[in-house]
Coordinates of C-alpha atoms in Angstrom, one line a residue:
Chain A
M1 CA -157.2 18.7 132.5
S2 CA -160.1 19.7 130.6
K3 CA -160.8 22.7 128.4
A4 CA -164.1 24.1 129.5
F5 CA -166.2 26.6 127.7
Q6 CA -169.3 27.8 129.4
S7 CA -171.6 30.4 128.1
G8 CA -175.2 31.2 128.8
W9 CA -177.7 33.9 128.2
L10 CA -175.9 34.9 125.2
R11 CA -177.4 37.6 123.1
Q12 CA -176.5 39.4 119.9
R13 CA -178.3 42.6 118.9
K14 CA -182.0 42.6 119.5
H15 CA -182.8 39.4 117.9
E16 CA -181.3 36.7 120.0
A17 CA -178.9 34.9 117.7
V18 CA -177.6 32.7 120.5
K19 CA -179.4 32.2 123.7
H20 CA -178.9 30.1 126.9
V21 CA -176.1 28.1 125.3
S22 CA -173.8 26.1 127.6
F23 CA -171.3 23.5 126.8
S24 CA -167.7 22.5 127.1
I25 CA -165.2 20.9 124.9
G26 CA -162.6 18.4 126.2
K27 CA -159.0 18.6 125.3
G28 CA -158.2 16.9 122.0
E29 CA -161.9 16.5 121.3
T30 CA -163.8 17.4 118.2
L31 CA -167.2 18.9 118.9
G32 CA -169.4 19.0 115.9
L33 CA -171.9 21.9 115.7
I34 CA -174.8 21.4 113.3
G35 CA -177.9 23.4 112.5
E36 CA -179.7 25.1 109.7
S37 CA -178.5 28.4 108.1
G38 CA -179.2 31.4 110.4
C39 CA -179.5 29.3 113.6
G40 CA -176.6 31.1 115.2
K41 CA -173.8 28.7 114.6
S42 CA -171.5 31.3 113.2
T43 CA -172.4 33.8 115.8
L44 CA -171.6 31.3 118.5
S45 CA -168.2 30.6 116.9
R46 CA -167.3 34.3 116.9
L47 CA -168.4 34.6 120.5
M48 CA -166.2 31.8 121.4
V49 CA -163.0 33.4 120.1
K50 CA -164.2 36.8 121.3
L51 CA -164.5 38.4 117.9
L52 CA -167.9 39.6 119.0
P53 CA -168.8 40.8 122.5
F54 CA -171.6 39.1 124.3
D55 CA -174.2 40.4 126.6
Q56 CA -174.5 37.7 129.3
G57 CA -172.7 34.5 130.2
K58 CA -169.2 33.3 130.9
L59 CA -166.4 32.0 128.8
F60 CA -163.6 29.8 130.0
F61 CA -160.5 28.9 128.2
E62 CA -158.3 26.2 130.0
D63 CA -159.9 27.0 133.4
T64 CA -159.3 30.8 132.9
D65 CA -162.3 33.0 132.9
I66 CA -161.8 35.1 129.8
T67 CA -165.3 36.7 129.8
K68 CA -164.1 40.1 130.8
Y69 CA -160.8 40.1 129.0
T70 CA -160.0 43.2 127.1
M71 CA -158.5 43.0 123.6
K72 CA -155.1 43.8 125.0
Q73 CA -155.4 41.0 127.6
L74 CA -156.6 38.7 124.9
F75 CA -153.7 39.3 122.6
P76 CA -151.4 36.6 124.0
L77 CA -154.3 34.2 124.0
R78 CA -154.9 34.8 120.3
T79 CA -152.1 32.4 119.6
K80 CA -153.8 29.6 121.4
M81 CA -157.2 29.9 119.8
Q82 CA -157.7 30.3 116.1
I83 CA -160.7 30.4 113.7
I84 CA -160.9 29.3 110.1
F85 CA -163.7 30.7 107.9
Q86 CA -165.9 29.5 105.2
H87 CA -165.0 31.7 102.2
P88 CA -161.7 30.8 100.7
D89 CA -161.9 33.6 98.1
S90 CA -161.7 36.4 100.7
A91 CA -159.8 34.6 103.4
L92 CA -156.4 36.2 102.7
H93 CA -155.2 39.8 102.1
P94 CA -155.5 40.1 98.3
R95 CA -152.4 42.2 97.9
Q96 CA -150.1 40.0 100.0
T97 CA -148.3 36.9 98.7
I98 CA -149.1 33.6 100.4
L99 CA -145.7 33.8 102.2
Q100 CA -146.4 37.3 103.6
S101 CA -149.7 36.1 104.9
L102 CA -148.2 33.0 106.4
V103 CA -145.3 34.8 108.3
E104 CA -147.6 37.6 109.4
P105 CA -149.0 36.0 112.6
L106 CA -145.5 35.2 113.9
L107 CA -144.2 38.6 113.2
L108 CA -147.3 40.3 114.6
H109 CA -146.9 38.4 117.9
Q110 CA -143.1 38.9 117.8
I111 CA -142.5 35.2 118.4
T112 CA -139.7 35.0 115.9
D113 CA -137.8 37.1 113.5
R114 CA -138.4 37.0 109.8
K115 CA -135.9 34.3 109.0
Q116 CA -137.2 31.9 111.7
A117 CA -140.7 32.6 110.7
I118 CA -140.0 31.6 107.1
E119 CA -138.4 28.4 108.4
R120 CA -141.4 27.6 110.6
V121 CA -143.7 28.2 107.6
M122 CA -141.6 25.8 105.5
D123 CA -142.0 23.1 108.2
L124 CA -145.7 23.5 108.1
L125 CA -146.2 23.2 104.4
A126 CA -145.9 19.4 104.3
P127 CA -148.5 18.7 107.0
V128 CA -151.1 20.7 105.2
G129 CA -150.1 19.3 101.8
L130 CA -148.7 22.4 100.1
N131 CA -145.3 22.9 98.4
E132 CA -143.0 25.9 98.3
E133 CA -144.1 26.9 94.8
I134 CA -147.2 28.5 96.2
L135 CA -145.5 30.9 98.6
S136 CA -144.7 33.6 96.0
R137 CA -148.3 33.6 94.6
Y138 CA -151.2 35.9 95.3
P139 CA -154.5 34.6 96.7
H140 CA -156.3 35.0 93.4
Q141 CA -153.8 32.8 91.6
V142 CA -154.5 29.9 94.0
S143 CA -157.4 27.5 94.2
G144 CA -160.0 27.5 97.0
G145 CA -158.7 24.2 98.4
Q146 CA -155.2 25.5 98.5
I147 CA -156.3 28.7 100.2
Q148 CA -158.0 26.7 102.9
R149 CA -154.7 24.8 103.4
V150 CA -152.9 28.0 103.6
V151 CA -155.3 29.3 106.1
I152 CA -154.9 26.2 108.2
A153 CA -151.1 26.5 108.0
R154 CA -151.4 30.2 109.0
A155 CA -153.4 29.2 112.1
L156 CA -150.8 26.5 112.9
T157 CA -147.9 28.9 112.8
L158 CA -149.0 30.2 116.2
S159 CA -149.2 26.7 117.7
P160 CA -152.8 26.9 118.8
R161 CA -154.5 24.5 121.0
F162 CA -158.1 25.2 120.0
I163 CA -159.4 25.9 116.5
V164 CA -162.9 26.8 115.5
L165 CA -163.6 25.5 112.0
D166 CA -166.5 27.5 110.6
E167 CA -167.8 25.4 107.7
P168 CA -164.2 25.1 106.4
T169 CA -165.1 23.0 103.5
S170 CA -168.6 24.1 102.5
M171 CA -167.4 26.2 99.6
L172 CA -165.1 23.5 98.1
D173 CA -165.6 20.7 95.6
V174 CA -166.5 17.4 97.2
S175 CA -163.2 15.8 96.2
V176 CA -161.2 18.7 97.7
Q177 CA -163.4 18.6 100.8
A178 CA -162.3 15.1 101.6
Q179 CA -158.6 16.1 101.2
V180 CA -159.0 19.1 103.5
I181 CA -160.8 17.0 106.1
D182 CA -157.9 14.5 106.0
V183 CA -155.5 17.4 106.5
L184 CA -157.5 18.6 109.5
K185 CA -157.6 15.1 111.0
T186 CA -153.9 14.5 110.5
I187 CA -152.8 17.8 112.1
Q188 CA -155.2 17.3 114.9
K189 CA -153.3 14.2 115.9
Q190 CA -149.9 15.7 115.1
F191 CA -150.4 18.9 117.0
D192 CA -152.8 17.7 119.7
L193 CA -155.6 20.1 118.7
T194 CA -159.1 20.6 119.9
Y195 CA -161.7 21.4 117.3
L196 CA -165.1 23.0 117.2
F197 CA -166.4 21.9 113.8
I198 CA -169.3 23.8 112.4
S199 CA -171.2 22.6 109.4
H200 CA -174.7 22.0 108.1
D201 CA -173.6 18.7 106.5
L202 CA -174.6 16.0 108.9
D203 CA -172.6 13.3 107.2
L204 CA -169.4 15.3 107.4
V205 CA -170.0 16.3 111.1
A206 CA -170.7 12.7 112.0
H207 CA -167.5 11.7 110.2
V208 CA -165.1 14.1 112.0
S209 CA -166.7 14.6 115.5
D210 CA -166.6 12.8 118.7
R211 CA -169.7 14.5 120.0
I212 CA -172.4 16.5 118.1
A213 CA -174.3 19.5 119.3
V214 CA -177.5 20.3 117.4
M215 CA -178.4 23.9 117.3
C216 CA -181.8 25.3 116.4
K217 CA -182.9 28.9 116.6
G218 CA -180.0 30.0 118.8
E219 CA -180.3 27.2 121.3
I220 CA -178.4 23.9 121.6
V221 CA -181.3 21.4 121.6
E222 CA -179.2 18.2 121.7
L223 CA -175.6 17.4 122.7
D224 CA -174.4 13.8 122.7
Q225 CA -172.0 11.3 121.3
S226 CA -172.0 11.4 117.5
K227 CA -173.3 7.9 117.1
K228 CA -176.1 8.5 119.5
V229 CA -177.3 11.7 117.9
L230 CA -177.1 10.0 114.5
N231 CA -178.9 6.8 115.5
E232 CA -181.4 7.8 118.2
P233 CA -182.0 11.6 118.0
V234 CA -184.1 12.8 120.9
H235 CA -185.2 16.3 120.1
P236 CA -187.8 16.7 117.3
Y237 CA -185.5 19.0 115.3
S238 CA -182.6 16.6 115.4
Q239 CA -185.0 13.8 114.3
K240 CA -186.1 16.0 111.4
L241 CA -182.5 16.7 110.5
V242 CA -181.4 13.1 110.7
N243 CA -184.4 11.9 108.8
A244 CA -183.8 14.5 106.1
F245 CA -180.3 13.1 105.7
R246 CA -181.4 9.6 105.8
G247 CA -184.1 10.4 103.3
Y248 CA -181.9 9.6 100.4
Q249 CA -181.6 6.0 101.5
T250 CA -184.7 5.0 103.5
N251 CA -187.6 6.9 102.0
R252 CA -187.1 5.7 98.5
Chain B
M1 CA -140.9 49.1 79.6
I2 CA -143.3 46.2 79.0
R3 CA -145.2 47.1 82.1
L4 CA -145.5 50.7 80.9
R5 CA -146.8 49.6 77.5
L6 CA -149.3 47.3 79.1
F7 CA -150.5 50.1 81.4
L8 CA -150.9 52.5 78.5
H9 CA -152.7 49.8 76.5
S10 CA -155.1 49.2 79.3
L11 CA -155.9 53.0 79.5
G12 CA -157.1 53.0 75.9
P13 CA -156.6 55.7 73.2
I14 CA -158.5 58.5 75.0
G15 CA -156.5 57.8 78.2
V16 CA -153.2 58.0 76.3
I17 CA -154.2 61.2 74.5
S18 CA -155.2 62.7 77.8
I19 CA -151.9 61.8 79.4
V20 CA -150.1 63.5 76.5
I21 CA -152.2 66.6 76.9
L22 CA -151.5 66.6 80.6
I23 CA -147.8 66.1 80.2
V24 CA -147.6 69.0 77.7
L25 CA -149.6 71.3 79.9
L26 CA -147.8 70.4 83.1
G27 CA -144.4 70.5 81.4
S28 CA -145.0 73.9 79.9
S29 CA -146.2 75.3 83.2
L30 CA -143.2 73.8 84.9
L31 CA -140.7 75.1 82.3
A32 CA -142.5 78.5 82.0
P33 CA -139.5 80.5 83.2
W34 CA -137.3 79.1 80.4
L35 CA -140.0 78.8 77.7
A36 CA -141.7 82.2 78.1
P37 CA -140.4 84.8 75.6
Y38 CA -141.4 87.7 77.9
D39 CA -141.9 88.5 81.6
P40 CA -145.6 87.7 82.1
N41 CA -146.1 90.8 84.3
Q42 CA -144.2 93.4 82.3
I43 CA -146.6 96.1 81.2
R44 CA -146.0 97.9 77.9
M45 CA -148.8 100.4 77.4
S46 CA -147.5 101.2 73.9
E47 CA -148.1 97.7 72.7
R48 CA -151.5 97.1 74.3
L49 CA -154.0 94.8 72.6
A50 CA -151.4 93.9 69.9
P51 CA -152.7 91.3 67.4
I52 CA -151.2 87.9 66.9
S53 CA -147.8 88.2 65.3
G54 CA -144.4 86.6 65.2
E55 CA -143.3 88.8 68.0
H56 CA -146.3 88.1 70.3
W57 CA -147.6 84.6 69.4
L58 CA -150.9 85.2 71.0
G59 CA -150.9 89.0 71.0
T60 CA -150.9 91.2 74.1
D61 CA -153.6 92.0 76.5
T62 CA -155.1 95.3 77.6
L63 CA -152.0 96.2 79.6
G64 CA -149.6 95.2 76.8
R65 CA -148.5 92.0 78.5
D66 CA -147.5 89.0 76.3
V67 CA -150.4 86.6 76.4
F68 CA -148.4 83.5 75.5
S69 CA -146.0 84.1 78.4
R70 CA -148.9 84.6 80.7
L71 CA -150.5 81.4 79.4
L72 CA -147.4 79.4 80.2
Y73 CA -147.3 80.8 83.8
G74 CA -151.1 80.7 84.1
G75 CA -151.4 77.0 85.1
R76 CA -148.7 77.0 87.9
V77 CA -150.7 78.4 90.8
S78 CA -153.9 76.7 89.9
I79 CA -152.3 73.3 89.5
M80 CA -150.2 73.5 92.7
L81 CA -153.3 74.7 94.6
A82 CA -155.5 72.0 93.1
L83 CA -152.9 69.4 94.2
A84 CA -152.6 70.8 97.7
V85 CA -156.4 71.0 98.0
T86 CA -157.0 67.5 96.7
V87 CA -154.3 66.0 99.0
A88 CA -155.8 67.8 102.0
T89 CA -159.3 66.7 101.0
M90 CA -158.1 63.2 100.5
L91 CA -156.5 63.0 104.0
I92 CA -159.5 64.4 105.7
G93 CA -161.9 62.2 103.7
L94 CA -159.7 59.1 104.3
I95 CA -159.5 59.6 108.0
I96 CA -163.2 60.4 108.5
G97 CA -164.5 57.9 105.9
T98 CA -162.3 55.1 107.2
L99 CA -163.1 55.6 110.9
A100 CA -166.8 56.0 110.2
G101 CA -167.0 53.0 107.8
Y102 CA -164.9 50.7 110.0
F103 CA -166.2 51.5 113.5
G104 CA -169.8 52.3 112.5
G105 CA -172.2 53.1 115.3
W106 CA -172.6 56.6 116.7
L107 CA -169.4 57.7 115.0
D108 CA -170.9 56.8 111.6
D109 CA -174.2 58.5 112.5
V110 CA -172.5 61.7 113.4
T111 CA -170.2 61.9 110.4
Q112 CA -173.0 60.9 108.1
A113 CA -175.1 63.7 109.4
G114 CA -172.2 66.1 108.7
I115 CA -171.6 64.7 105.3
H116 CA -175.2 65.1 104.4
I117 CA -175.3 68.7 105.5
F118 CA -172.2 69.6 103.5
Q119 CA -173.4 67.7 100.5
G120 CA -176.8 69.5 100.6
L121 CA -175.2 72.9 100.4
P122 CA -174.9 74.2 96.9
G123 CA -171.2 73.9 96.1
L124 CA -170.3 77.0 94.2
S125 CA -172.4 79.4 96.2
F126 CA -171.0 78.0 99.5
M127 CA -167.5 78.3 98.1
I128 CA -168.1 81.9 97.1
A129 CA -169.6 82.7 100.5
I130 CA -166.5 81.3 102.3
A131 CA -164.0 82.8 99.9
G132 CA -165.9 86.1 100.0
T133 CA -166.0 86.2 103.8
L134 CA -162.3 85.3 104.2
G135 CA -161.3 87.8 101.5
P136 CA -159.7 86.8 98.2
G137 CA -156.4 85.0 98.3
V138 CA -154.8 81.6 98.0
E139 CA -155.4 80.6 101.7
S140 CA -159.1 81.5 101.6
M141 CA -159.5 79.6 98.3
F142 CA -157.8 76.6 99.9
I143 CA -160.1 76.7 102.8
A144 CA -163.2 77.2 100.7
L145 CA -162.3 74.3 98.4
V146 CA -161.5 71.9 101.2
V147 CA -164.6 72.7 103.1
T148 CA -166.8 72.1 100.1
S149 CA -165.2 68.9 98.9
W150 CA -164.3 66.8 101.9
A151 CA -167.8 65.3 102.2
D152 CA -167.8 63.6 98.8
F153 CA -164.5 62.0 99.5
S154 CA -165.5 60.8 102.9
R155 CA -168.7 59.3 101.6
V156 CA -166.9 57.3 98.9
V157 CA -164.2 56.1 101.3
R158 CA -166.8 55.1 103.8
G159 CA -168.6 53.0 101.2
E160 CA -165.4 51.2 100.2
V161 CA -164.4 50.6 103.8
M162 CA -167.8 49.1 104.6
K163 CA -167.4 46.7 101.7
I164 CA -163.9 45.6 102.8
R165 CA -165.0 45.3 106.4
E166 CA -167.2 42.4 105.5
E167 CA -164.4 40.4 103.9
S168 CA -163.3 37.4 105.9
Y169 CA -159.6 38.4 105.9
I170 CA -160.6 41.3 108.2
E171 CA -162.1 38.9 110.7
G172 CA -159.1 36.6 110.1
I173 CA -156.5 39.2 111.1
R174 CA -158.6 40.2 114.1
A175 CA -158.7 36.6 115.2
I176 CA -154.9 36.4 114.8
G177 CA -154.5 39.3 117.1
G178 CA -154.2 42.4 114.8
N179 CA -155.6 45.4 116.6
H180 CA -157.8 48.0 115.0
M181 CA -154.9 50.2 114.1
Y182 CA -153.0 47.3 112.5
T183 CA -156.1 46.1 110.6
L184 CA -156.9 49.6 109.3
I185 CA -153.4 50.4 108.1
R186 CA -152.3 47.0 106.8
Y187 CA -155.6 45.6 105.6
V188 CA -158.3 48.2 105.0
I189 CA -156.5 51.1 103.4
P190 CA -154.2 49.1 101.0
N191 CA -157.3 47.3 99.6
M192 CA -159.0 50.5 98.5
I193 CA -156.0 52.1 96.8
G194 CA -157.6 51.6 93.4
P195 CA -160.8 53.6 94.0
I196 CA -158.8 56.3 95.9
I197 CA -156.4 56.9 92.9
V198 CA -159.4 57.2 90.6
L199 CA -161.2 59.6 92.9
F200 CA -158.0 61.6 93.4
T201 CA -157.6 62.3 89.6
V202 CA -161.2 63.1 89.1
R203 CA -161.2 65.5 92.0
I204 CA -158.1 67.3 90.8
G205 CA -159.9 68.1 87.5
R206 CA -162.9 69.4 89.3
V207 CA -160.8 71.5 91.7
I208 CA -158.9 73.2 88.9
L209 CA -162.3 74.1 87.4
S210 CA -163.5 75.5 90.7
I211 CA -160.3 77.6 91.1
A212 CA -160.8 79.0 87.6
S213 CA -164.4 79.9 88.5
L214 CA -163.4 81.6 91.7
S215 CA -160.6 83.5 90.0
F216 CA -162.9 84.5 87.2
L217 CA -165.3 85.8 89.8
G218 CA -162.6 87.8 91.4
L219 CA -162.6 85.8 94.6
G220 CA -159.6 83.6 93.9
L221 CA -156.2 84.6 92.6
Q222 CA -155.8 88.3 92.1
P223 CA -154.5 90.2 89.2
P224 CA -151.7 90.7 88.2
T225 CA -151.0 87.0 89.0
P226 CA -150.8 85.3 85.7
D227 CA -153.6 82.7 86.0
W228 CA -156.0 81.2 83.4
G229 CA -159.1 82.1 85.4
V230 CA -157.9 85.7 86.0
M231 CA -157.0 86.0 82.3
V232 CA -160.4 85.0 81.2
N233 CA -161.9 87.7 83.5
D234 CA -159.4 90.3 82.4
A235 CA -160.2 89.6 78.7
R236 CA -164.0 89.7 79.3
P237 CA -164.5 93.4 78.3
F238 CA -162.7 92.9 75.0
F239 CA -163.7 89.5 73.9
R240 CA -166.0 90.7 71.1
S241 CA -163.0 92.2 69.2
Y242 CA -160.2 90.2 70.7
F243 CA -161.7 86.8 71.3
H244 CA -158.4 85.0 71.3
L245 CA -157.6 86.7 74.6
I246 CA -160.5 84.8 76.2
L247 CA -160.2 81.7 74.0
A248 CA -156.6 80.8 74.9
P249 CA -156.8 80.6 78.7
G250 CA -160.3 79.2 78.4
L251 CA -159.1 76.4 76.2
C252 CA -156.2 75.6 78.6
I253 CA -158.7 75.3 81.5
A254 CA -161.0 73.1 79.4
L255 CA -158.1 70.9 78.2
I256 CA -156.6 70.3 81.5
S257 CA -159.8 69.4 83.3
F258 CA -160.9 67.3 80.3
A259 CA -157.6 65.4 80.3
I260 CA -157.5 64.8 84.0
N261 CA -161.1 63.6 84.0
C262 CA -160.5 61.3 81.1
I263 CA -157.4 59.9 82.8
G264 CA -159.6 59.3 85.9
D265 CA -162.2 57.5 83.8
A266 CA -159.6 55.4 82.0
L267 CA -157.9 54.5 85.2
R268 CA -161.2 53.4 86.7
D269 CA -161.9 51.2 83.7
A270 CA -158.3 49.8 83.7
L271 CA -158.6 49.0 87.4
D272 CA -162.1 47.5 87.1
T273 CA -161.1 44.9 84.5
K274 CA -158.2 43.9 86.7
T275 CA -160.4 43.2 89.7
E276 CA -162.9 41.5 87.4
K277 CA -160.1 39.2 86.1
A278 CA -158.9 38.5 89.6
G279 CA -162.4 37.6 90.6
W280 CA -162.8 35.4 87.6
L281 CA -159.5 33.5 88.3
S282 CA -160.4 32.9 91.9

């Protein structure tokens, strides 16, 4: 079974942030999405989890057409697809402890009672590399890398199958970046997750993704196996991108 | 106790002095029935305009009523009314500002137009017009004050909400499945409690002043109600010879609005450093 997303003729506001985009992501796959700032990567990611309404096109989740789903219909599906954002400093409710933020999704969806929710959260701390100590703290007392781990754990509480990672590590130190990427890779295997990994860092995308989609001015200009995009980019923009990243090594 | 001391420390000396003034004024108003040496409305024509003495601490007014007793009672109605008005204003402002700021779109356009119209009207004249049309009394004053001050409140709340709306935790809870209602009540409103508290204190001070103005103009509380604004008006014909009659209630009005405004300011500063520290840590 494959998980297929199809969307085309997408439009946001009057300027077309995303247009004529069509692609699918296979189960268990990591699709890397790369492009310059303002090319519509983030808009696309929000369209895919239906945080933004789109004008035209279709969206499938596990063979179900969810294009016309209302917020109410979407509610049970929210557990299956999650999104993780870029900014760790504003990712969590500033006045809730980490524990409150972590149990919130389970209580909101009435999956478990409070006691079971806490147990489930405890089970998820190890895979994301956190310990219990952090649970009683507030977000401003916790480092950016830890926040991203908390956010990942929070998404995992609902046992999702698909996670959009919108530049999850771009605001972190390089050393912490590597750790968070490791966590993401480990849990992908452990929980059988499908990723859409958005970034403007080609090295990073190439490292985590099976396939890479290159986005430019709202369109996907190239979509192929990671190695192929990296070694023999076809579209002029991808070539520019790859050359720019290679620039450090070859041009000097 | 440590938390209380920390809180007082963060308010600074002016904040603490203001709190003391406010407690004294509120306490004496509250305990007026027990503290007042005379019935505030008992008329003794034989003792009219008596000077300051041991018997009448602040003398008597033109109808022979004990000024000190009237002063103690004089804050009660104004303060209660100011509280009621500010709570009502806050509720209206919170609902309109939150909805407009959160949902945006045409709802925002419509409410913004309304806010601009009401902010463009000259406050006191508009208030006098409303209170004058409805006739003097507590109810008409309440309506006049709420109508003239909801717009400011809504505007500030709207601004706060628009700031919070852009934070990623809002998108986060939406993605997890929180509906608009849940997001607003659990995420948006709790995160603007600080500015709301500050605004609330500052507004109460201003409303007390407005009530005094209206009462002074004869459109608010009516004599013989013991009220500071009414007392200032009553004392107006005699203030050249008996200036303490106008000074005492005037000072009370000035002190309470000064104290409340200073508390608001101090609170704003105290809350600001807190957010700054939080930002610095994260």
